[in-house]
Coordinates of C-alpha atoms and ligand atoms in Angstrom, one line a residue:
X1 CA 113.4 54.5 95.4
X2 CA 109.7 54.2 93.8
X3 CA 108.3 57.3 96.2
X4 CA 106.0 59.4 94.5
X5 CA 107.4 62.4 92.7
X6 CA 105.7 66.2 92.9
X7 CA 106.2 67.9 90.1
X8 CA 105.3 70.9 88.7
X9 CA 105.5 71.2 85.1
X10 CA 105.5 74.8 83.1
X11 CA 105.0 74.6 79.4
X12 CA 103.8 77.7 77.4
X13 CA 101.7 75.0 75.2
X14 CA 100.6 71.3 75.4
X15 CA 98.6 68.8 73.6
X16 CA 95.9 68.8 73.2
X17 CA 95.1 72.2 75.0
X18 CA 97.6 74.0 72.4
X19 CA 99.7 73.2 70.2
X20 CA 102.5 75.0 67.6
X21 CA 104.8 72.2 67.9
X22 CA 106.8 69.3 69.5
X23 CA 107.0 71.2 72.8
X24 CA 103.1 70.7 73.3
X25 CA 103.5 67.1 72.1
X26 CA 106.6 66.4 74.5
X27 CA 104.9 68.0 77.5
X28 CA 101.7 67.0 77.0
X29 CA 103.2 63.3 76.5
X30 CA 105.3 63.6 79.5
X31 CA 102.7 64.7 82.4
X32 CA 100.2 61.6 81.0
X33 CA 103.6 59.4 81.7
X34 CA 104.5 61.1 84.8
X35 CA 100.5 60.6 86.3
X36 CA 100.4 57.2 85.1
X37 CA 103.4 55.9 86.8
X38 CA 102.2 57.4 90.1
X39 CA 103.6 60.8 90.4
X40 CA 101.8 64.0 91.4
X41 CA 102.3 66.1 88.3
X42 CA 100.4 69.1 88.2
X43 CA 101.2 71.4 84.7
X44 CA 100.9 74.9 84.3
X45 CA 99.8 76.4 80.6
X46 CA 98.2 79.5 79.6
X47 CA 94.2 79.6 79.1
X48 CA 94.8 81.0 75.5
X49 CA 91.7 81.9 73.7
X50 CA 91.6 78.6 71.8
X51 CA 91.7 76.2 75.0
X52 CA 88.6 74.5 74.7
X53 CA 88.1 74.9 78.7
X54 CA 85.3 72.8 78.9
X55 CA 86.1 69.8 77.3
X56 CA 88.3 69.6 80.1
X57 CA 86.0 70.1 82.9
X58 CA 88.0 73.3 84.0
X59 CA 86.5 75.0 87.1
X60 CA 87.5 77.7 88.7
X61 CA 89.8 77.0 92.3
X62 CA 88.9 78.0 95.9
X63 CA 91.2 80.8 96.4
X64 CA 92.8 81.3 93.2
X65 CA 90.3 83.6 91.7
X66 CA 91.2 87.4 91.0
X67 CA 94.8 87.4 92.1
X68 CA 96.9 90.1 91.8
X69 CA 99.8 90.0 89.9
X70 CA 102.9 92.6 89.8
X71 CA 106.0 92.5 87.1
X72 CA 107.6 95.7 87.6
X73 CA 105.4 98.7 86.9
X74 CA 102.6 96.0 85.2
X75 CA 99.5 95.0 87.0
X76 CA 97.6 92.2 86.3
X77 CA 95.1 90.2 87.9
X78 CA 94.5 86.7 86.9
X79 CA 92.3 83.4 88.3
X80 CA 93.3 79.9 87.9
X81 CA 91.2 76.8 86.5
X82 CA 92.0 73.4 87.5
X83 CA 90.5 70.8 84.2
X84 CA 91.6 67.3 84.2
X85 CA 94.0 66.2 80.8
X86 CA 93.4 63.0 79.3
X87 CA 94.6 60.2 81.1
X88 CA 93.8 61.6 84.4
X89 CA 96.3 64.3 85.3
X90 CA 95.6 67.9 87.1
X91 CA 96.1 70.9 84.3
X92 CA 96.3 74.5 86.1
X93 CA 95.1 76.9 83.3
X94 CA 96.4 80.4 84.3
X95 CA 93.7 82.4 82.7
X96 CA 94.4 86.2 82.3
X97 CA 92.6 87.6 78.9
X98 CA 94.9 90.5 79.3
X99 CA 97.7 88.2 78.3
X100 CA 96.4 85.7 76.4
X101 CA 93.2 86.4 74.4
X102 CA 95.0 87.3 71.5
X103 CA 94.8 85.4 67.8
X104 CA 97.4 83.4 68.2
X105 CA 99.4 81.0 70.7
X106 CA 102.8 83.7 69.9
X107 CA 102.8 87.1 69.1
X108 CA 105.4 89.8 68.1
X109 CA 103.3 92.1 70.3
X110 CA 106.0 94.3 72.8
X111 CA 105.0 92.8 75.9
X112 CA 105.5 89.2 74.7
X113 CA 108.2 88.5 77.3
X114 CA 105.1 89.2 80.4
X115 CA 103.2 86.8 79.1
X116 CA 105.3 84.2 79.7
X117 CA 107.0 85.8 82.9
X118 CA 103.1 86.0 84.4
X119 CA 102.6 82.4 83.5
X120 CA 106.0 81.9 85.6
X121 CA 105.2 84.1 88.6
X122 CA 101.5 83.0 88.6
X123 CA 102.0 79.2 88.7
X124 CA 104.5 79.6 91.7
X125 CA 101.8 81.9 93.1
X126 CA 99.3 79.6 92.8
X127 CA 101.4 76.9 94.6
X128 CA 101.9 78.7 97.4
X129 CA 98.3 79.5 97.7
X130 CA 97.2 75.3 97.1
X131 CA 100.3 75.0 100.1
X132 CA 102.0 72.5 97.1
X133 CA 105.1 72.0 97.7
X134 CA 106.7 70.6 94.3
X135 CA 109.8 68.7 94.3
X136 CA 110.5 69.3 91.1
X137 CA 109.7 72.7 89.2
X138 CA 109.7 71.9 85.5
X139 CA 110.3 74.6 82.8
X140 CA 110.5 74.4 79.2
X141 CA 112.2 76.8 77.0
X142 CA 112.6 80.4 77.4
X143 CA 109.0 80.9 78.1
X144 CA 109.2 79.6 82.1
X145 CA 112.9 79.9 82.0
X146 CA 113.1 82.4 84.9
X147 CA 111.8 79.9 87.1
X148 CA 115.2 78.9 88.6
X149 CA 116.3 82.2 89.2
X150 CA 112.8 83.2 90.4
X151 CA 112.7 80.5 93.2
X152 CA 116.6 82.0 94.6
X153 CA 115.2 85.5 94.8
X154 CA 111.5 86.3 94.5
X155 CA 110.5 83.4 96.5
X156 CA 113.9 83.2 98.4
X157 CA 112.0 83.5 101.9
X158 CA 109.2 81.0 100.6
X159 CA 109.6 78.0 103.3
X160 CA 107.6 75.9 100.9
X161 CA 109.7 76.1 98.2
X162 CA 113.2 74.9 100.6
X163 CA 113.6 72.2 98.5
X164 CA 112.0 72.5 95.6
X165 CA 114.6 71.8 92.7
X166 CA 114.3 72.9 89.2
X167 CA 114.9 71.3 85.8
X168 CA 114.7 73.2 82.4
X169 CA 114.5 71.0 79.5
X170 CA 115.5 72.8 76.0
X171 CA 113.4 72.0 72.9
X172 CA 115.1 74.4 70.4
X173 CA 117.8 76.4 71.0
X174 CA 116.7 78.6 68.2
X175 CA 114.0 80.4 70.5
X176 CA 115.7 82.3 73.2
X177 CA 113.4 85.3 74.3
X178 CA 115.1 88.1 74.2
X179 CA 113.9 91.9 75.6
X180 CA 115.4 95.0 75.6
X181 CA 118.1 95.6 78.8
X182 CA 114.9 99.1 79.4
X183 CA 112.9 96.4 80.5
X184 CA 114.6 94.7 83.6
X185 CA 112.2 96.6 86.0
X186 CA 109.8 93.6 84.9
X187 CA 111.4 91.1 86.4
X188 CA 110.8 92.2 89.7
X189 CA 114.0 91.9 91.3
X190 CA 115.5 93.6 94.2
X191 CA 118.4 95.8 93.5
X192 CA 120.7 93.2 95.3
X193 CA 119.4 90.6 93.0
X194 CA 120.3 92.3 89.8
X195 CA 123.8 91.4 89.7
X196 CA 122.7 87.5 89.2
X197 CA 121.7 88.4 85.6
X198 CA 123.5 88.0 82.7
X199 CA 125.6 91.2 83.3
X200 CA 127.1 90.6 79.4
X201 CA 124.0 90.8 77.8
X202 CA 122.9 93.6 79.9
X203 CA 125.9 95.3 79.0
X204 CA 124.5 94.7 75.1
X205 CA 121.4 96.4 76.1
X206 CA 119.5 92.9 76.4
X207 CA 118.5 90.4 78.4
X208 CA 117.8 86.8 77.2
X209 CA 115.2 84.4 79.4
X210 CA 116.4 81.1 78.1
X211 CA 120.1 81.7 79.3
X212 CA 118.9 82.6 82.9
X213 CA 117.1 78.8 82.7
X214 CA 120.5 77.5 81.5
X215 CA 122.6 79.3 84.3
X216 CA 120.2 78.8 87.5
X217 CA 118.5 75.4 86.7
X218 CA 120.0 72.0 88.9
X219 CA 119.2 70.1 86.0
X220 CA 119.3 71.3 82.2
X221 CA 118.2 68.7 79.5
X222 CA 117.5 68.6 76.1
X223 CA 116.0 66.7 73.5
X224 CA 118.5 64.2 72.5
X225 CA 122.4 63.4 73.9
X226 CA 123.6 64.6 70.7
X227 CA 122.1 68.2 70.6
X228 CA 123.1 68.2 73.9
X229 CA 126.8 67.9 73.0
X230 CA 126.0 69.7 69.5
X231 CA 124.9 72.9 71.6
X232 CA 127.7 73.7 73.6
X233 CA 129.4 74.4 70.2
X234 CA 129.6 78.0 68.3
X235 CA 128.2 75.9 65.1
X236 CA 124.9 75.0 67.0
X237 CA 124.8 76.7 70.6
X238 CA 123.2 80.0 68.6
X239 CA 125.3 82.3 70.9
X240 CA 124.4 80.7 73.8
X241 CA 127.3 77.6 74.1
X242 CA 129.7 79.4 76.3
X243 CA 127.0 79.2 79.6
X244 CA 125.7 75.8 78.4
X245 CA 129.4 74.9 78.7
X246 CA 129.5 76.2 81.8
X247 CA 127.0 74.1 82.8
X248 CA 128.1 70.9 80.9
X249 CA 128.4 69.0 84.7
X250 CA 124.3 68.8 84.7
X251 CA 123.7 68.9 81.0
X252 CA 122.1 65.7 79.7
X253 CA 120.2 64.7 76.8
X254 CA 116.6 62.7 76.6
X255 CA 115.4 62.1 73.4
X256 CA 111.5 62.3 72.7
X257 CA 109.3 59.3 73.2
X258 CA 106.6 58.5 70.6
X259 CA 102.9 58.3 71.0
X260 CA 102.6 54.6 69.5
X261 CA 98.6 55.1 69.8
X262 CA 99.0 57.5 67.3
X263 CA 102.0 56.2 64.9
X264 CA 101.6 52.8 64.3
X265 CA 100.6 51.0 61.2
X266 CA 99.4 47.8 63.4
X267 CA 96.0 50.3 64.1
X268 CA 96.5 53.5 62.2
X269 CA 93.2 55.0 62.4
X270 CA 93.8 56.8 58.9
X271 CA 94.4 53.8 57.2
X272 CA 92.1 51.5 55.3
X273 CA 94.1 48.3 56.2
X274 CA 97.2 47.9 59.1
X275 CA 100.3 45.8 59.0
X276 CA 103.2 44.7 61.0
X277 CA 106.6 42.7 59.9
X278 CA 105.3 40.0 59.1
X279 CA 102.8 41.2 57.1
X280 CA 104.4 43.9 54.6
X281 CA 103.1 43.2 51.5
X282 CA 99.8 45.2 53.0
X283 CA 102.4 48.4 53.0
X284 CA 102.9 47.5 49.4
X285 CA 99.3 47.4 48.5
X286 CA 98.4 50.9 50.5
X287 CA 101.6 52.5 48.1
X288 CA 99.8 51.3 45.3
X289 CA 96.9 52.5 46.0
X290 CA 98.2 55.9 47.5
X291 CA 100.1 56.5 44.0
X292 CA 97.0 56.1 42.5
X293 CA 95.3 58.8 44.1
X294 CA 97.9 60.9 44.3
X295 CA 97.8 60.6 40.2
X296 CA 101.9 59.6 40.5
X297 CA 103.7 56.7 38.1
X298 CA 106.6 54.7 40.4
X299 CA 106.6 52.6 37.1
X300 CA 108.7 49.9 36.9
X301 CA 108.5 49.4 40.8
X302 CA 110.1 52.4 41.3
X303 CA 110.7 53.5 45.6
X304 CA 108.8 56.4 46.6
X305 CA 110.1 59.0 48.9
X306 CA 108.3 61.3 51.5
X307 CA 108.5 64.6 53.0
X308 CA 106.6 66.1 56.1
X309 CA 108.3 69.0 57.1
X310 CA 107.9 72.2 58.2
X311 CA 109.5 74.3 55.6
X312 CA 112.1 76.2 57.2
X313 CA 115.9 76.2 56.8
X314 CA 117.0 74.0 59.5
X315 CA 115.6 71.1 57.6
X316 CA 117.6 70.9 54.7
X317 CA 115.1 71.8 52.2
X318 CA 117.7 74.0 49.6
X319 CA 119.8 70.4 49.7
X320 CA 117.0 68.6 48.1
X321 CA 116.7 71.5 45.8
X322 CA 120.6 71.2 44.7
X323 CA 120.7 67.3 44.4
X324 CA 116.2 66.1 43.5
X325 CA 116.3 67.2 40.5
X326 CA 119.2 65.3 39.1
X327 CA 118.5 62.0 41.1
X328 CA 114.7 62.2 40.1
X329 CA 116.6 63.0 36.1
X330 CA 119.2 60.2 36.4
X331 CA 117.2 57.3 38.6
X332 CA 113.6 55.8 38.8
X333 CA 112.0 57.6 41.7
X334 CA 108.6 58.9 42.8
X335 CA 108.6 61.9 45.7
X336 CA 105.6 62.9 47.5
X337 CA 106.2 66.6 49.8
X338 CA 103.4 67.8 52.4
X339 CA 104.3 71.1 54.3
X340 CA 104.1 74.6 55.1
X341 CA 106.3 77.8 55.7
X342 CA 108.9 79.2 54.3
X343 CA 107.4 80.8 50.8
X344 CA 110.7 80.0 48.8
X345 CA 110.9 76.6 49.8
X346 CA 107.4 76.0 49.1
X347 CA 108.2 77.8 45.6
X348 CA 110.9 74.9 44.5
X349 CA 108.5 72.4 45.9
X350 CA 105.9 73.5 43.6
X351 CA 108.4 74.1 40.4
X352 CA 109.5 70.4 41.5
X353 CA 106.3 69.2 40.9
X354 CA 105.8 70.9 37.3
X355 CA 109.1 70.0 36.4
X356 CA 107.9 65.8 36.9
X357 CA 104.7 65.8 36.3
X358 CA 103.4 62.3 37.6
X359 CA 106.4 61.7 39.5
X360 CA 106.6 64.5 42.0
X361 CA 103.4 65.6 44.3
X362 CA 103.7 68.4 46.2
X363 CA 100.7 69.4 49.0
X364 CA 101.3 72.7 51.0
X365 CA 99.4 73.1 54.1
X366 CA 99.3 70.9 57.2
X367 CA 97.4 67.8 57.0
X368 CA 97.7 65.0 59.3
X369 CA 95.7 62.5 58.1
X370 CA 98.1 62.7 54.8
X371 CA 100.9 63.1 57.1
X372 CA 100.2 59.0 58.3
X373 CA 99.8 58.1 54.7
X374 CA 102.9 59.1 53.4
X375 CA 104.8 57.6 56.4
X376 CA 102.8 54.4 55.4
X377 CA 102.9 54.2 51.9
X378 CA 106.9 55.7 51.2
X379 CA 109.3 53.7 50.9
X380 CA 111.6 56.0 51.6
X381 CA 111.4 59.6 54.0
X382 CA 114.0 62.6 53.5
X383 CA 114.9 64.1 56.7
X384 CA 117.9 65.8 55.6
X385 CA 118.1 68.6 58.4
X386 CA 120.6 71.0 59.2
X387 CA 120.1 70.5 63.2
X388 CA 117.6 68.4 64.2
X389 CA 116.9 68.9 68.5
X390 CA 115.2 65.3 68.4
X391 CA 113.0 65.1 65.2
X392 CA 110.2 62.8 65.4
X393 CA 109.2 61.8 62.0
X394 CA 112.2 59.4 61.8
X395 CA 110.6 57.5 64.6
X396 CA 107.9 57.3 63.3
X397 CA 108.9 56.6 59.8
X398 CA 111.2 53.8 61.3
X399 CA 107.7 52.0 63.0
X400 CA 106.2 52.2 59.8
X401 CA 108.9 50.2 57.8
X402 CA 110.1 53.7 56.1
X403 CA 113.3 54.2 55.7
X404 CA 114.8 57.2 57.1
X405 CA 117.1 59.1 55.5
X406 CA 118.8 61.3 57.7
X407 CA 121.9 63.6 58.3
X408 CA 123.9 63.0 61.2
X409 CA 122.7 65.6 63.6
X410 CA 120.9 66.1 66.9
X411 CA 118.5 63.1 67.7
X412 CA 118.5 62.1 63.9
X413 CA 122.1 60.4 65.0
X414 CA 120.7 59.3 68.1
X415 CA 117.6 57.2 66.2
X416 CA 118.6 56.0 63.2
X417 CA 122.2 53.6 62.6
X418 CA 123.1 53.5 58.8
X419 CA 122.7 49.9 57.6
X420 CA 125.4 48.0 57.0
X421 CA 124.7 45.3 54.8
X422 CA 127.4 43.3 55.6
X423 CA 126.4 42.2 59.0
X424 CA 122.9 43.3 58.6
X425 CA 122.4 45.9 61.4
X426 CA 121.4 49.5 61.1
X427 CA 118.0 51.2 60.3
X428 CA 118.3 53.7 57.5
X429 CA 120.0 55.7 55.4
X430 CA 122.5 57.9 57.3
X431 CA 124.9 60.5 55.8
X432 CA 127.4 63.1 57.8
X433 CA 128.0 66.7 55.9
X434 CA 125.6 69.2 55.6
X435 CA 126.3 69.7 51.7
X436 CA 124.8 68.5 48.0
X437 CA 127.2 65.9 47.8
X438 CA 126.1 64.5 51.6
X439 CA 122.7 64.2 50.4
X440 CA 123.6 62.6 47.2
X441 CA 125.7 60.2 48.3
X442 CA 122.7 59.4 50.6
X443 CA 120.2 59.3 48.3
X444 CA 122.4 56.7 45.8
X445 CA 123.1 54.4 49.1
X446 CA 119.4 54.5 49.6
X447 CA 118.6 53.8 46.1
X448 CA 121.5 51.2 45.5
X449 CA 119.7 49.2 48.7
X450 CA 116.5 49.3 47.5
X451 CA 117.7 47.3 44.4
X452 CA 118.4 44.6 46.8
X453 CA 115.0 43.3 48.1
X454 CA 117.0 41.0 50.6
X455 CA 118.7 43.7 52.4
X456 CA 116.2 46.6 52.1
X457 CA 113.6 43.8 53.6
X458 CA 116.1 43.4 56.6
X459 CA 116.6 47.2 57.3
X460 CA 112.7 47.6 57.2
X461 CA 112.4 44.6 59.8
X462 CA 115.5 46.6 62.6
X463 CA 113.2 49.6 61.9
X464 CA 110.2 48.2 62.9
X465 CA 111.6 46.5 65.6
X466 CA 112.9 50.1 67.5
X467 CA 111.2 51.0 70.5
X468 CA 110.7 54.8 71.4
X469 CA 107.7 54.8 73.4
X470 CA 107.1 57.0 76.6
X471 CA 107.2 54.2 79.0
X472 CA 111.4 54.0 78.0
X473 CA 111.8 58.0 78.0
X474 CA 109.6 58.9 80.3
X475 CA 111.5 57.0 82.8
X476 CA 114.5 58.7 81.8
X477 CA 113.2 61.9 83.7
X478 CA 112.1 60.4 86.6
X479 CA 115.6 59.1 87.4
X480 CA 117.1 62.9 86.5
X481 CA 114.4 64.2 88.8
X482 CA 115.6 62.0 91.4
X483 CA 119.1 62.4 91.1
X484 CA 118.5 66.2 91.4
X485 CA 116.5 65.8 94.5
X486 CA 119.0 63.8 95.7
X487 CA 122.2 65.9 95.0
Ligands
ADP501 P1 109.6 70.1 64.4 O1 109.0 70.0 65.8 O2 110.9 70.7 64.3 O3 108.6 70.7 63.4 P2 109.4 67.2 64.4 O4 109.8 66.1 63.5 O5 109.9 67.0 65.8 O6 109.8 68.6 63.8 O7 107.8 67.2 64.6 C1 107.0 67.6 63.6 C2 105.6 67.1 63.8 O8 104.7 67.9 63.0 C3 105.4 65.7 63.3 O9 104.4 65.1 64.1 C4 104.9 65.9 61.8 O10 104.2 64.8 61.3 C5 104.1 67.1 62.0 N1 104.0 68.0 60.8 C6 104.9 68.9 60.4 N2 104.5 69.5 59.2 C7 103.3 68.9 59.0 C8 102.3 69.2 57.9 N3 102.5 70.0 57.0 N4 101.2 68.4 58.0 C9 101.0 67.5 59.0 N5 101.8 67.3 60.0 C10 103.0 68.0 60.0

């Protein structure tokens, strides 16, 4: 059962090549587990503009310079660099500037949807031309999401690929990339093939990548078992839940692991002094002195509560503008916000801050040396999202002794367990509806507890005590890559 795995990973962007968000941190994370336990994991990105190619030794590959590349009437050519990603494992940098020397990782630009089907077509190129034959092809999100149905018709009469078996893991359902139904021609499939598309969408003049990865993939999985029942509903599937329904037999959920080298407050590399259980009252001195120089008064011994966050709608951020105000009006509280997006959001934040002086702090822009001190020094972090795929800044505000608060969704419910004072067990703070009344009711429970040192000490110590690291998740996907290989 321990025979080494090949797989071939596909990710549009991974840390620390690129990075927009926890799909680079997830696949990036996941080949480092995947080459340390053994396997042969070789991953497939872009060579954006930004890819510092040299700082991971990438050199061009015998044969895999200049190739041609067709996607219906488009011609590209394109080379491939093989550089080494920290902790030992093979990248494959599919470098085409036609495609990707652009400003930015994304773009709006109209042929969007080739960039990501040459990243596809390319990578199974190249393993044909390295005579790799994966075991596993691994595709994530809509970007490499025609890989399954690529490998039954494209490559159909590839011997190499007989048993290759595919897995598509969704990060956020909220990202399907869709093109226009004109555009079919650049997929590149023979006229037999065209009736294994979506006929549907086609029929609605469109044509959406991520469903093809949910209908032809052996395995699909997403980022936590809750989203993955949450999605195959109309409230959360984003049109999309009928064919993940249809697929429910080989739908599973693996939450994200966390990079503990990173998120841990026994060796923070941000902070002036580290702590563990046993030694809390160093989290108490670093609040102290991060209230200070973040000029805010918890007088009276007052919690504080943190936000990271992007600032977008599907974290919740008009409920704290319905029910902060009153709670910071009616109860002693401090609140610290760091984030970007959404200008609205970022807009209440602000009027928050003016509105308490002293007691509210709000920093917009992205920061992630003040992103470890708020997990450290709150007492308290808000995560009060409408859907939440997996979430990771409850994990690690749990390591740090920080309370979550959380709403019942995605792999917020899978990570945190409302505490129970009664016997003692349970993490954080953990309320069900989506509504002002949710939150507040959460945010009293939350405030009640911390009035009792006892019992807020005990919650802090279950917190600390949860284990999320790769080494647990990692291993989830090797036994899903098995059982697919197996099936
Ligand atoms: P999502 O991927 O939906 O944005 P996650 O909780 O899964 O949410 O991951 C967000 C990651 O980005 C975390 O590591 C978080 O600390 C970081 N992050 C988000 N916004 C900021 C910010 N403004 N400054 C620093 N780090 C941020």
């Amino acid at each position: 059962m321990s025979s080494r795995l090949s797989v071939c990973l596909l990710a549009s962007e991974s840390v620390p090549l690129s990075k927009t968000g926890g799909l680079a941190d997830v696949t990036g994370a996941l080949t480092k587990y995947l080459h340390g336990a053994g396997h042969d994991v070789r991953l497939f990105t872009p060579c954006y503009a930004s890819v510092a190619r040299s700082a991971f030794g990438a050199l061009p590959v015998a044969g895999l310079a200049d190739l041609p590349l067709a996607l219906g009437q488009h011609r590209y050519s394109f080379s491939v660099l093989r550089g080494v990603m920290p902790g030992g494992a093979a990248v494959y940098l599919v470098d085409c500037p036609a495609l990707y020397a652009r400003p930015t990782l994304y773009t709006s630009d109209p042929d969007e949807h080739l960039r990501f089907l040459a990243l596809t077509q390319a990578a199974l190129s190249a393993c044909q031309r390295l005579g790799w034959a994966p075991q596993i092809v691994h595709c994530n999100d809509w970007h490499t999401s025609f890989a399954p149905l690529f490998l039954r018709t494209r490559w159909r009469a590839e011997p190499l690929f007989g048993s290759t078996r595919t897995v598509l893991t969704i990060h956020n359902i909220g990202y399907q990339g869709v093109f226009a139904a004109e555009q079919v021609a650049d997929l590149g499939l023979s006229p037999s093939d065209l009736p294994l598309l979506h006929q549907g969408d086609l029929a609605a003049g469109r044509i959406n990548a991520l469903r093809h990865g949910i209908l032809y993939a052996d395995a699909v999985t997403t980022v936590s078992p809750t989203y993955a029942r949450e999605i195959c509903t109309a409230e959360y599937g984003m049109g999309l839940e009928d064919s993940l329904r249809a697929r429910a037999a080989v739908l599973s959920g693996i939450l994200n692991g966390v990079d503990y080298e990173e998120w841990d407050p026994r060796r923070d590399r941000y902070l002036p002094a580290h702590y563990d259980e046993a030694t809390l009252a160093v989290k108490l001195r670093l609040k102290h002195r991060f209230l200070q120089r973040q000029q805010l008064d918890a007088a009276g011994g007052a919690p504080l509560a943190g936000l990271v966050s992007r600032l977008a709608s599907q974290k919740g951020i008009d409920l704290l503008a319905e029910v902060l105000p009153d709670t910071l009006r009616s109860r002693p509280l401090a609140f610290v916000a760091l984030g970007t997006g959404e200008p609205r959001y970022a807009q209440f934040l602000r009027s928050l801050q003016a509105q308490f002086p002293g007691r509210v702090r709000f920093h917009e822009g992205y920061d992630d040396e003040l992103a470890h001190w708020i997990e450290a020094a709150s007492d308290l972090f808000l995560m009060p999202s409408r859907y939440e795929p997996c979430g990771l800044n409850q994990m690690y505000s749990l390591r740090y002794g920080t309370l979550p608060l959380v709403r019942r969704t995605g792999g917020l419910a899978d990570s945190v367990q409302h505490f129970d004072p009664a016997s003692g067990s349970g993490t954080g703070i953990v309320f069900n509806d989506f509504n002002a009344q949710g939150l507040k009711w959460g945010l009293d429970a939350a405030l009640d507890l911390y009035q009792r040192p006892a019992q807020w000490l005990r919650a802090q110590k279950n917190a600390m005590q949860q284990d999320f690291s790769w080494a647990r998740q990692g291993a989830h996907y090797v036994a899903l890559y098995r059982k697919v290989i197996a099936a």
